Amino acid sequence: MLYVITGVAVALGLFYVFMRADAAKIALSLRLVGPIVLAIFGAGMMLIGRVGIGGMALSAALGWYGAGRVRRNARPTPGKRSHVRTAALEMELDHDSGELDGVVRAGAFDGRALGDLSEEQLFELHAELQGDGESRQLLEAYLDGRLPLWRENPQADVGGGETRAPASGPMTKQEAYQVLGLEPGAGAADIRKAHRRLMQKLHPDLGGSSFLAARINEAKDVLLSTHG
């Protein structure tokens, strides 16, 4: 009888702790400890001759651990941002939300944030950048996100003038780190991971910007060339 009372008391105590614990911490603990416990169980089964059960438990533990690792690697990294600059624009991409915003650095709207410009003003800026192919393409990437149907607007003047001006010059390593949202000195694995994460958001086949995708590819090539 004493054992029953003790067992009930322990169970109630554990239930009380469980109810008061943070759900996120419980989930994290299960993800970290669960595969270990299952692996120990599998090893124990194999030691006592239950090879079939032990093997299945070990396989399940490995699968559980692998799935958790993939989820951890796939999580967004809060605060990560990419920076792209041209002669007339300075743009910033939030890796978590995929939102693109920026500031005008030349011309009639110098110093103005794109988010503060009206639709009409954005079209005026687009026309103003007619001779600056890089800046115009970067602005078009922003417009594609903010005004998905803007190309159908007669004011947009899409395709007017030269929009394929030569690039301002080879991308520097510092610019490449900023484009990928990395700290200087990042390793090859981090470079490839940042490139893959950004292309999943900005690849043209996924509705992204061909201009930004090209800049991201260029940034990866510049940085990986130094890791030979």
Coordinates of C-alpha atoms in Angstrom, one line a residue:
M1 CA 0.0 0.0 0.0
L2 CA 2.9 2.3 0.8
Y3 CA 4.4 1.7 -2.6
V4 CA 1.1 2.7 -4.3
I5 CA 0.7 5.8 -2.2
T6 CA 4.4 6.8 -3.0
G7 CA 3.8 6.1 -6.7
V8 CA 0.7 8.2 -6.8
A9 CA 2.5 11.0 -5.0
V10 CA 5.4 11.0 -7.4
A11 CA 3.1 10.9 -10.4
L12 CA 1.2 13.9 -9.0
G13 CA 4.4 15.7 -8.4
L14 CA 5.6 15.1 -11.9
F15 CA 2.3 16.2 -13.3
Y16 CA 2.5 19.4 -11.2
V17 CA 6.0 20.2 -12.5
F18 CA 4.9 19.4 -16.1
M19 CA 1.9 21.8 -15.9
R20 CA 4.0 24.6 -14.6
A21 CA 6.9 24.2 -17.0
D22 CA 7.3 26.3 -20.1
A23 CA 5.9 24.4 -23.1
A24 CA 8.6 25.6 -25.4
K25 CA 11.3 24.3 -23.0
I26 CA 9.5 21.0 -22.6
A27 CA 9.4 20.6 -26.4
L28 CA 13.1 21.6 -26.7
S29 CA 14.1 19.1 -24.0
L30 CA 12.2 16.3 -25.8
R31 CA 13.8 17.1 -29.1
L32 CA 17.3 17.0 -27.5
V33 CA 16.9 14.2 -24.9
G34 CA 14.4 12.0 -26.8
P35 CA 16.8 10.6 -29.4
I36 CA 19.4 9.9 -26.7
V37 CA 17.0 8.0 -24.5
L38 CA 15.7 6.0 -27.5
A39 CA 19.3 5.1 -28.6
I40 CA 20.1 3.9 -25.1
F41 CA 17.0 1.8 -25.1
G42 CA 17.9 0.3 -28.5
A43 CA 21.5 -0.4 -27.4
G44 CA 20.1 -2.1 -24.2
M45 CA 17.8 -4.3 -26.3
M46 CA 20.7 -5.4 -28.5
L47 CA 22.8 -6.3 -25.5
I48 CA 20.1 -8.7 -24.2
G49 CA 19.7 -10.3 -27.6
R50 CA 16.6 -8.4 -28.8
V51 CA 18.4 -7.4 -32.0
G52 CA 15.3 -6.6 -34.0
I53 CA 13.7 -4.3 -31.5
G54 CA 17.1 -2.7 -30.7
G55 CA 17.9 -2.1 -34.3
M56 CA 14.5 -0.4 -34.9
A57 CA 15.0 1.8 -31.9
L58 CA 18.5 2.8 -33.0
S59 CA 17.2 3.6 -36.5
A60 CA 14.3 5.6 -35.1
A61 CA 16.7 7.5 -32.8
L62 CA 19.0 8.4 -35.7
G63 CA 16.0 9.5 -37.8
W64 CA 14.6 11.6 -34.9
Y65 CA 18.0 13.3 -34.4
G66 CA 18.5 13.9 -38.2
A67 CA 15.0 15.4 -38.5
G68 CA 15.7 17.7 -35.6
R69 CA 19.0 18.8 -37.0
V70 CA 17.4 19.7 -40.4
R71 CA 14.7 21.7 -38.6
R72 CA 17.3 23.6 -36.6
N73 CA 19.3 24.4 -39.7
A74 CA 16.2 25.5 -41.6
R75 CA 15.2 28.0 -38.9
P76 CA 15.4 31.6 -39.9
T77 CA 18.2 33.6 -38.2
P78 CA 16.7 36.6 -36.6
G79 CA 18.3 39.9 -37.5
K80 CA 20.0 38.7 -40.7
R81 CA 20.0 41.3 -43.4
S82 CA 21.5 41.7 -46.9
H83 CA 22.6 45.0 -48.3
V84 CA 22.9 46.0 -51.9
R85 CA 24.1 49.4 -53.2
T86 CA 24.1 51.0 -56.6
A87 CA 24.8 54.5 -57.6
A88 CA 21.4 55.8 -56.6
L89 CA 20.0 53.3 -54.2
E90 CA 20.9 51.5 -51.0
M91 CA 18.6 48.5 -50.4
E92 CA 18.2 46.1 -47.4
L93 CA 16.7 42.7 -47.5
D94 CA 15.3 41.1 -44.3
H95 CA 16.1 37.4 -44.5
D96 CA 13.2 36.4 -42.2
S97 CA 10.4 38.2 -43.9
G98 CA 11.9 38.6 -47.4
E99 CA 10.9 42.2 -47.4
L100 CA 13.0 44.7 -49.4
D101 CA 13.3 48.3 -48.4
G102 CA 15.8 51.1 -49.0
V103 CA 16.9 54.7 -49.3
V104 CA 17.5 56.9 -52.3
R105 CA 21.1 58.2 -52.5
A106 CA 20.9 60.5 -55.5
G107 CA 18.6 62.7 -57.5
A108 CA 15.4 64.5 -56.6
F109 CA 14.5 62.0 -53.9
D110 CA 17.9 61.9 -52.3
G111 CA 17.7 60.8 -48.6
R112 CA 14.1 59.6 -48.9
A113 CA 13.1 56.1 -47.8
L114 CA 11.3 54.1 -50.5
G115 CA 8.7 53.2 -48.0
D116 CA 7.8 56.8 -47.6
L117 CA 7.3 57.5 -51.3
S118 CA 3.9 57.4 -52.9
E119 CA 3.2 55.2 -56.0
E120 CA 3.4 58.3 -58.2
Q121 CA 6.7 59.3 -56.7
L122 CA 8.1 55.8 -57.2
F123 CA 7.2 56.0 -60.9
E124 CA 8.9 59.4 -61.1
L125 CA 12.0 57.9 -59.5
H126 CA 11.9 55.0 -62.0
A127 CA 11.8 57.4 -64.9
E128 CA 14.6 59.5 -63.3
L129 CA 16.8 56.3 -63.2
Q130 CA 16.5 55.7 -66.9
G131 CA 20.2 56.1 -67.5
D132 CA 21.3 54.0 -64.5
G133 CA 20.5 50.4 -65.4
E134 CA 21.6 48.9 -62.1
S135 CA 19.6 51.3 -59.9
R136 CA 16.6 51.0 -62.1
Q137 CA 16.6 47.2 -61.9
L138 CA 17.0 47.3 -58.1
L139 CA 14.1 49.7 -57.9
E140 CA 12.0 47.4 -60.1
A141 CA 12.7 44.5 -57.7
Y142 CA 11.3 46.7 -54.9
L143 CA 8.3 47.6 -57.0
D144 CA 7.6 43.9 -57.8
G145 CA 7.2 43.3 -54.0
R146 CA 5.3 46.4 -53.1
L147 CA 3.1 46.8 -56.2
P148 CA 2.9 43.4 -57.9
L149 CA 0.8 44.9 -60.8
W150 CA 2.9 48.0 -61.3
R151 CA 4.2 46.9 -64.7
E152 CA 0.6 47.2 -66.1
N153 CA 0.4 50.8 -65.1
P154 CA 0.9 53.2 -68.0
Q155 CA 2.9 55.6 -65.8
A156 CA 5.5 52.9 -65.1
D157 CA 7.3 53.4 -68.5
V158 CA 8.7 49.9 -68.2
G159 CA 11.4 49.2 -70.8
G160 CA 11.8 52.8 -71.7
G161 CA 15.4 53.8 -72.3
E162 CA 18.4 51.7 -71.5
T163 CA 18.0 49.4 -68.5
R164 CA 20.9 47.2 -69.0
A165 CA 23.7 49.6 -68.3
P166 CA 27.1 48.0 -67.5
A167 CA 27.8 47.2 -63.9
S168 CA 29.7 49.8 -61.8
G169 CA 32.6 47.4 -61.5
P170 CA 33.6 44.1 -60.0
M171 CA 32.0 43.3 -56.6
T172 CA 34.4 43.7 -53.7
K173 CA 34.6 41.1 -50.9
Q174 CA 33.1 43.6 -48.5
E175 CA 30.1 44.2 -50.8
A176 CA 29.8 40.4 -51.2
Y177 CA 29.6 39.8 -47.4
Q178 CA 26.9 42.5 -47.2
V179 CA 24.9 41.0 -50.0
L180 CA 24.8 37.7 -48.3
G181 CA 24.3 39.2 -44.9
L182 CA 27.5 37.6 -43.5
E183 CA 30.3 38.9 -41.2
P184 CA 33.7 39.2 -42.9
G185 CA 35.7 36.0 -42.6
A186 CA 32.7 33.7 -42.8
G187 CA 33.6 30.1 -43.9
A188 CA 32.7 28.4 -47.2
A189 CA 29.9 26.4 -45.5
D190 CA 28.3 29.6 -44.2
I191 CA 28.6 31.3 -47.6
R192 CA 26.8 28.4 -49.3
K193 CA 24.2 28.3 -46.6
A194 CA 23.4 32.0 -46.9
H195 CA 23.4 31.8 -50.7
R196 CA 21.0 28.9 -50.6
R197 CA 18.7 30.6 -48.1
L198 CA 18.5 33.8 -50.1
M199 CA 17.9 32.0 -53.5
Q200 CA 15.0 30.1 -51.9
K201 CA 13.4 33.5 -51.5
L202 CA 14.6 35.4 -54.5
H203 CA 15.1 33.0 -57.4
P204 CA 13.3 34.2 -60.5
D205 CA 11.5 30.8 -60.9
L206 CA 9.9 31.5 -57.4
G207 CA 8.8 35.0 -58.3
G208 CA 11.9 36.7 -57.2
S209 CA 14.1 39.3 -58.8
S210 CA 16.6 38.3 -61.5
F211 CA 18.7 41.3 -60.7
L212 CA 19.0 40.4 -57.0
A213 CA 19.5 36.7 -57.8
A214 CA 22.4 37.7 -60.1
R215 CA 23.9 39.8 -57.3
I216 CA 23.6 37.0 -54.8
N217 CA 25.3 34.5 -57.2
E218 CA 28.1 37.0 -57.9
A219 CA 28.6 37.5 -54.1
K220 CA 28.9 33.8 -53.6
D221 CA 31.4 33.4 -56.5
V222 CA 33.5 36.3 -55.2
L223 CA 33.7 34.9 -51.6
L224 CA 34.2 31.2 -52.6
S225 CA 37.0 32.2 -55.0
T226 CA 39.1 33.1 -52.0
H227 CA 38.4 29.7 -50.3
G228 CA 40.0 27.7 -53.2

